[in-house]
Coordinates of C-alpha atoms and ligand atoms in Angstrom, one line a residue:
M215 CA -95.4 23.2 19.5
D216 CA -97.2 25.7 15.6
K217 CA -99.1 23.0 14.2
N218 CA -101.4 20.7 16.2
Y219 CA -102.1 17.4 14.7
H220 CA -106.0 16.6 15.5
I221 CA -106.9 12.8 15.4
D222 CA -110.3 12.3 16.1
P223 CA -111.9 10.7 18.9
D224 CA -114.1 8.7 16.6
I225 CA -112.2 6.0 14.7
R226 CA -114.8 5.6 11.8
K227 CA -113.9 9.6 10.9
A228 CA -110.2 10.2 11.9
S229 CA -107.3 10.0 10.2
T230 CA -104.0 8.5 11.2
L231 CA -101.0 10.8 11.9
P232 CA -99.4 12.8 9.6
S233 CA -96.0 11.3 7.4
E234 CA -94.4 14.7 8.7
F235 CA -95.0 13.0 12.1
Y236 CA -92.3 10.4 11.7
R237 CA -89.8 12.8 9.9
D238 CA -89.8 15.7 12.2
E239 CA -86.7 16.2 14.1
N240 CA -88.3 18.5 17.0
I241 CA -91.4 16.8 17.5
F242 CA -89.2 13.9 17.9
Q243 CA -87.4 15.9 21.3
T244 CA -90.2 17.0 22.3
L245 CA -91.9 13.9 22.7
K246 CA -89.1 13.1 25.2
D247 CA -90.4 15.7 27.6
K248 CA -94.0 15.5 26.8
A249 CA -94.3 12.0 27.0
F250 CA -91.3 9.7 28.1
C251 CA -90.4 11.6 30.9
R252 CA -93.7 11.2 32.3
F253 CA -94.6 7.2 32.1
W254 CA -92.8 4.1 32.8
H255 CA -89.7 2.0 32.5
L256 CA -88.3 -0.7 33.0
I257 CA -85.3 -0.7 35.4
G258 CA -84.7 -4.0 35.5
E259 CA -84.8 -6.9 38.1
N260 CA -84.9 -5.7 42.1
D261 CA -82.4 -8.1 43.1
I262 CA -80.0 -5.3 41.3
V263 CA -79.9 -4.2 44.9
K264 CA -79.9 -7.3 46.9
I265 CA -78.6 -6.2 50.2
P266 CA -78.6 -2.9 52.0
K267 CA -75.5 -0.8 51.2
Q268 CA -75.5 -2.1 46.7
V269 CA -75.7 0.9 44.6
H270 CA -76.1 0.4 41.0
P271 CA -75.6 3.3 38.5
F272 CA -77.4 3.2 35.0
T273 CA -78.5 5.3 32.5
L274 CA -82.7 5.7 31.7
L275 CA -83.4 5.3 27.9
E276 CA -79.2 5.5 26.9
G277 CA -79.2 7.3 23.4
F278 CA -82.6 9.0 23.9
L279 CA -83.6 10.5 27.9
N280 CA -79.5 9.7 28.6
E281 CA -80.4 10.4 32.5
P282 CA -78.2 9.0 35.0
L283 CA -79.5 7.4 37.7
L284 CA -78.7 5.3 40.8
L285 CA -80.8 2.6 42.4
T286 CA -79.3 1.5 46.2
R287 CA -80.6 -0.5 49.4
D288 CA -80.1 1.8 52.5
L289 CA -79.2 0.1 55.4
N290 CA -82.9 -0.3 56.6
D291 CA -83.3 -2.5 53.5
T292 CA -85.4 0.4 51.8
I293 CA -85.3 0.8 48.0
H294 CA -84.2 4.3 46.6
C295 CA -84.0 5.6 43.0
L296 CA -81.8 9.4 43.0
S297 CA -80.6 11.1 40.3
N298 CA -76.2 10.0 39.9
V299 CA -75.0 13.4 39.6
C300 CA -73.5 15.4 42.7
T301 CA -75.3 18.0 43.8
H302 CA -71.9 20.5 43.9
R303 CA -71.6 21.0 40.1
G304 CA -72.7 18.0 38.1
N305 CA -70.7 15.1 38.1
I306 CA -71.4 11.8 37.6
L307 CA -71.5 10.2 40.8
I308 CA -71.3 6.8 41.3
E309 CA -70.1 5.0 37.9
N310 CA -69.7 1.3 38.9
P311 CA -72.5 -1.1 40.9
D312 CA -70.5 -0.8 44.2
N313 CA -71.1 -1.9 48.1
V314 CA -70.9 1.6 50.1
R315 CA -71.7 3.1 53.5
L316 CA -71.9 6.5 52.2
L317 CA -72.2 7.9 48.6
Q318 CA -69.1 10.5 48.0
C319 CA -68.3 12.1 44.6
R320 CA -64.7 12.0 43.3
Y321 CA -64.4 15.1 42.3
H322 CA -64.4 17.6 45.8
G323 CA -65.5 14.6 47.8
R324 CA -69.3 15.8 48.5
R325 CA -70.9 12.8 50.2
F326 CA -74.1 12.1 50.5
E327 CA -76.4 9.2 52.4
L328 CA -77.9 6.0 50.6
D329 CA -81.6 7.9 50.6
G330 CA -79.6 11.1 48.8
C331 CA -80.0 13.1 51.4
F332 CA -76.7 15.8 51.6
K333 CA -74.0 14.6 54.1
S334 CA -71.2 16.7 54.1
M335 CA -68.9 18.6 52.0
P336 CA -65.2 19.7 52.2
E337 CA -64.5 23.4 52.3
C338 CA -67.8 25.0 52.4
E339 CA -67.7 26.5 55.9
D340 CA -68.1 30.4 54.8
A341 CA -71.2 28.9 52.5
I342 CA -73.9 30.9 53.6
N343 CA -77.9 29.1 53.5
F344 CA -75.9 25.9 53.3
P345 CA -76.6 23.1 53.0
T346 CA -80.7 23.3 51.3
G347 CA -82.6 20.8 50.4
A348 CA -81.2 21.6 46.8
D349 CA -78.0 19.6 47.8
N350 CA -80.0 16.6 48.4
L351 CA -79.8 14.1 45.2
S352 CA -82.8 14.3 43.7
N353 CA -85.7 11.7 44.5
I354 CA -87.3 9.7 41.5
P355 CA -90.3 8.3 41.3
F356 CA -90.2 4.2 40.9
G357 CA -92.7 1.6 40.9
T358 CA -92.2 -2.1 41.6
W359 CA -94.4 -4.7 39.7
N360 CA -93.5 -8.4 41.2
K361 CA -89.8 -8.2 41.0
F362 CA -89.3 -5.8 38.8
L363 CA -89.0 -2.0 39.1
F364 CA -89.2 1.0 37.3
T365 CA -89.2 4.5 37.1
S366 CA -90.5 7.7 35.8
L367 CA -89.1 11.3 35.7
Y368 CA -92.7 13.2 36.1
P369 CA -94.8 10.7 36.3
A370 CA -98.6 11.6 34.6
V371 CA -100.2 8.3 36.0
N372 CA -99.7 6.3 39.0
F373 CA -98.4 3.6 38.5
E374 CA -100.2 1.0 40.7
D375 CA -103.4 2.6 37.9
I376 CA -101.3 0.4 35.0
F377 CA -100.3 -2.4 37.0
K378 CA -102.9 -3.3 38.6
I379 CA -105.5 -3.9 35.2
I380 CA -102.4 -6.3 33.9
D381 CA -102.2 -8.3 37.0
K382 CA -106.2 -8.2 37.1
R383 CA -106.7 -10.0 33.8
M384 CA -103.1 -11.9 34.3
E385 CA -104.2 -13.5 37.9
G386 CA -102.1 -16.7 38.8
V387 CA -99.4 -15.6 36.6
K388 CA -96.3 -16.3 38.8
L389 CA -93.9 -13.5 37.3
N390 CA -91.6 -14.1 40.2
E391 CA -90.6 -17.2 39.2
F392 CA -89.8 -16.3 35.4
I393 CA -86.3 -16.6 34.5
Y394 CA -83.9 -14.1 32.9
E395 CA -82.3 -15.8 29.7
P396 CA -79.9 -14.2 28.5
M397 CA -79.1 -16.7 25.4
R398 CA -82.6 -15.9 24.2
S399 CA -83.0 -12.2 24.2
R400 CA -81.1 -9.4 22.0
D401 CA -81.4 -6.2 20.9
Y402 CA -82.8 -5.5 17.2
L403 CA -82.2 -2.1 14.9
I404 CA -84.6 -0.7 13.0
K405 CA -84.1 1.9 10.6
A406 CA -87.3 4.1 11.8
N407 CA -89.1 6.4 13.4
W408 CA -89.7 4.6 16.8
A409 CA -93.6 5.5 17.1
L410 CA -94.0 3.4 13.7
Y411 CA -92.4 0.5 15.5
T412 CA -94.9 0.7 18.0
E413 CA -97.6 1.6 15.8
N414 CA -97.0 -1.6 14.0
Y415 CA -96.9 -3.9 17.0
L416 CA -100.5 -2.5 17.6
E417 CA -102.5 -4.2 15.2
G418 CA -103.3 -7.8 14.4
F419 CA -104.4 -6.7 11.3
H420 CA -101.2 -7.3 9.3
I421 CA -100.9 -10.9 10.7
P422 CA -101.9 -12.9 7.7
F423 CA -100.2 -10.7 5.2
V424 CA -97.1 -10.5 6.9
H425 CA -96.8 -13.4 9.5
N426 CA -97.8 -16.4 7.6
S427 CA -96.3 -18.8 10.4
L428 CA -97.9 -17.1 13.0
N429 CA -101.2 -16.5 11.0
A430 CA -101.0 -20.8 11.0
V431 CA -101.2 -21.1 14.5
I432 CA -103.7 -17.9 16.2
D433 CA -107.6 -17.6 14.8
Y434 CA -107.4 -14.1 13.3
G435 CA -111.1 -14.2 13.0
S436 CA -111.5 -13.8 17.2
Y437 CA -108.2 -11.2 17.4
S438 CA -109.2 -9.0 19.8
T439 CA -107.9 -5.0 21.5
E440 CA -109.1 -4.3 24.7
L441 CA -108.9 -0.4 25.3
Y442 CA -107.6 1.1 28.5
D443 CA -106.9 5.0 29.5
Y444 CA -102.7 3.9 29.1
C445 CA -102.5 0.5 28.0
N446 CA -104.1 -1.8 25.8
L447 CA -104.4 -5.5 25.7
Q448 CA -104.2 -7.5 22.2
L449 CA -105.8 -11.0 23.1
A450 CA -104.6 -14.1 20.0
I451 CA -106.7 -17.2 20.6
A452 CA -105.1 -20.1 19.0
K453 CA -106.2 -22.6 16.8
P454 CA -107.3 -25.8 17.7
G455 CA -104.8 -28.1 19.2
E456 CA -102.2 -25.4 19.3
E457 CA -100.3 -24.9 22.5
C458 CA -102.5 -22.0 24.3
F459 CA -102.9 -20.9 28.7
K460 CA -103.7 -23.7 30.9
L461 CA -106.3 -20.9 32.9
H462 CA -106.9 -21.2 36.4
E463 CA -111.1 -21.1 37.0
T464 CA -110.4 -17.3 38.4
S465 CA -108.8 -16.2 35.7
P466 CA -111.3 -14.0 33.3
D467 CA -110.3 -15.8 30.0
Y468 CA -111.1 -19.2 31.9
G469 CA -112.7 -21.2 29.1
N470 CA -110.8 -19.7 26.3
E471 CA -107.5 -21.2 24.5
V472 CA -105.8 -18.6 24.5
A473 CA -102.4 -18.5 23.0
A474 CA -100.9 -14.8 24.0
Y475 CA -101.8 -11.3 26.0
Y476 CA -99.4 -8.9 24.0
W477 CA -100.2 -5.8 26.4
W478 CA -98.4 -2.4 25.2
I479 CA -97.8 0.6 27.7
F480 CA -97.8 3.6 26.8
P481 CA -95.8 4.9 25.1
N482 CA -92.8 2.4 24.3
M483 CA -93.1 -1.0 25.8
M484 CA -94.8 -4.4 25.4
L485 CA -95.3 -7.4 27.8
N486 CA -96.5 -10.2 25.8
F487 CA -97.2 -13.3 27.9
Y488 CA -96.9 -16.7 26.3
P489 CA -97.4 -20.2 28.0
W490 CA -93.6 -20.7 28.0
G491 CA -93.3 -17.0 29.7
L492 CA -92.8 -13.2 29.2
S493 CA -91.1 -11.6 26.1
I494 CA -90.5 -7.6 27.4
N495 CA -90.4 -5.5 24.5
I496 CA -88.9 -1.8 24.8
V497 CA -88.8 0.1 22.3
K498 CA -85.2 2.6 22.6
P499 CA -86.0 6.0 20.3
I500 CA -82.3 6.7 18.8
E501 CA -82.5 9.1 16.1
V502 CA -85.6 10.2 14.6
N503 CA -85.2 7.3 11.7
L504 CA -83.4 4.7 14.0
T505 CA -84.7 2.4 16.7
K506 CA -83.1 0.1 18.8
V507 CA -85.8 -2.8 20.5
S508 CA -84.9 -4.8 23.2
F509 CA -86.2 -8.4 23.2
L510 CA -86.1 -9.7 26.9
T511 CA -87.5 -13.2 27.9
Y512 CA -88.0 -14.2 31.1
I513 CA -89.0 -17.6 31.0
N514 CA -91.8 -20.1 32.9
D515 CA -92.0 -23.2 31.0
A516 CA -89.3 -23.8 28.8
S517 CA -91.0 -27.3 27.1
K518 CA -93.1 -25.0 25.3
L519 CA -90.9 -22.8 24.0
D520 CA -91.1 -23.4 20.7
K521 CA -94.8 -24.1 20.3
G522 CA -97.6 -21.9 19.1
A523 CA -97.8 -17.9 19.0
G524 CA -94.7 -17.6 21.4
S525 CA -92.4 -19.2 19.0
G526 CA -90.2 -18.6 16.2
L527 CA -90.2 -14.7 18.1
D528 CA -87.1 -13.7 15.4
K529 CA -88.7 -14.5 12.4
V530 CA -92.0 -12.8 12.9
E531 CA -90.1 -9.6 14.0
R532 CA -87.7 -9.8 10.9
E533 CA -90.9 -9.6 9.2
D534 CA -91.9 -6.3 11.3
E535 CA -88.9 -4.6 10.1
V536 CA -89.0 -5.0 6.8
I537 CA -92.4 -3.9 6.8
V538 CA -91.6 -1.0 8.9
E539 CA -88.6 0.2 7.3
M540 CA -91.0 0.1 4.0
V541 CA -92.6 2.1 5.8
Q542 CA -90.2 4.5 6.6
K543 CA -89.7 5.1 3.1
G544 CA -93.2 5.5 2.2
M545 CA -93.4 8.8 4.9
Q546 CA -91.3 10.6 2.9
S547 CA -92.9 11.0 0.0
R548 CA -94.5 13.9 -1.3
F549 CA -98.0 11.8 -2.1
Y550 CA -98.5 10.6 1.5
N551 CA -99.8 13.0 4.1
R552 CA -102.4 11.2 6.3
G553 CA -104.4 7.6 6.4
R554 CA -107.6 5.8 7.4
Y555 CA -108.3 3.6 10.2
S556 CA -109.7 0.5 10.1
P557 CA -112.8 0.7 12.8
K558 CA -112.3 -3.0 13.4
R559 CA -108.5 -4.1 13.3
E560 CA -106.7 -0.7 14.6
P561 CA -108.6 0.2 17.9
G562 CA -105.1 -0.3 19.4
V563 CA -103.3 2.4 16.6
H564 CA -105.9 5.1 17.0
H565 CA -105.5 4.2 20.5
F566 CA -101.8 5.4 20.8
H567 CA -102.0 8.1 18.1
R568 CA -104.3 9.9 20.5
L569 CA -102.2 9.9 23.6
L570 CA -99.5 10.8 21.5
V571 CA -101.3 14.4 20.0
K572 CA -102.3 14.7 23.6
Y573 CA -99.2 14.5 25.6
L574 CA -97.6 16.5 22.6
Y575 CA -99.5 19.5 23.1
E576 CA -100.0 18.9 26.4
I577 CA -98.5 21.7 28.5
Ligands
LIG135 S1 -68.9 17.7 41.6 FE1 -69.7 16.4 43.4 S2 -68.3 17.0 44.6 FE2 -68.0 18.3 43.3
LIG136 FE1 -96.3 -7.9 12.9

């Protein structure tokens, strides 16, 4: 990149990202490989391949990374995440979920074991120095967190290093008992750059201005942000009498009336814990000024669904969309370039911008 956007590590001195960042096609594309390919993305629950021989093709961040991948469970009951591209001439290997002993390409019949190892290829007896390791399907790193599977194409950071921070804080939360609720899950399309949507999420500063109903149930004064290397936590405390977590004595937050834990993992994943369960938000860039956000709802205690900070999430989302789409318009202005942070209220945004710039320019 020819321009280097510096974000001062001292938030008190720093300026925000320049408006060009949110309009620049080149930056948008560059971040695919520099940031998105290097961090962790949700595949789904581990029962996608529940028993040996099940195979499940999927596209990683469809519409953006578009990486064809394949989840398999081999005959030894081990899960693999593989490239779903045949190593012969590049056909998509498996098109639909299936139950198979071997993976066979339907173009010219090359076959692979369920762990991705090359098995056989017709008509290649005369090929010299064949097969080699290059004929195996690439094994893609993946991580398991409770019943959820994640993958990263070229991980910059150990999966466990991120998720152990969350586990430690959320001790006692039995994620394997959370049930996916498709009726309460949906996608939103936002006419704005994915980073504008994300940075809006990363501050509670706008809550009193933009979200009147959310502001009515949380204590804005004590709203706080904790920064970790590649993730951060926004902690919302409930107003007296509002719905909050019944925390175990061993929880670091025991004694506090926690209304919500808002975890963000760089660059585009949010894990929002409410007393009723978990809302996973995946921010999917589509175009430089178009973003899809998937809300995946996992319920633990349905009786708490429409109470406290975890209620009315659709309205909160629409309120966020309106403001974020306005900011995208502001990014077109000839009279706006960069702003300044509130050191008290915007450390999460500063953290995000620092990570973006770090990976944008890292070789
Ligand atoms: S592309 Fe798969 S066998 Fe030819
Ligand atoms: Fe918001």
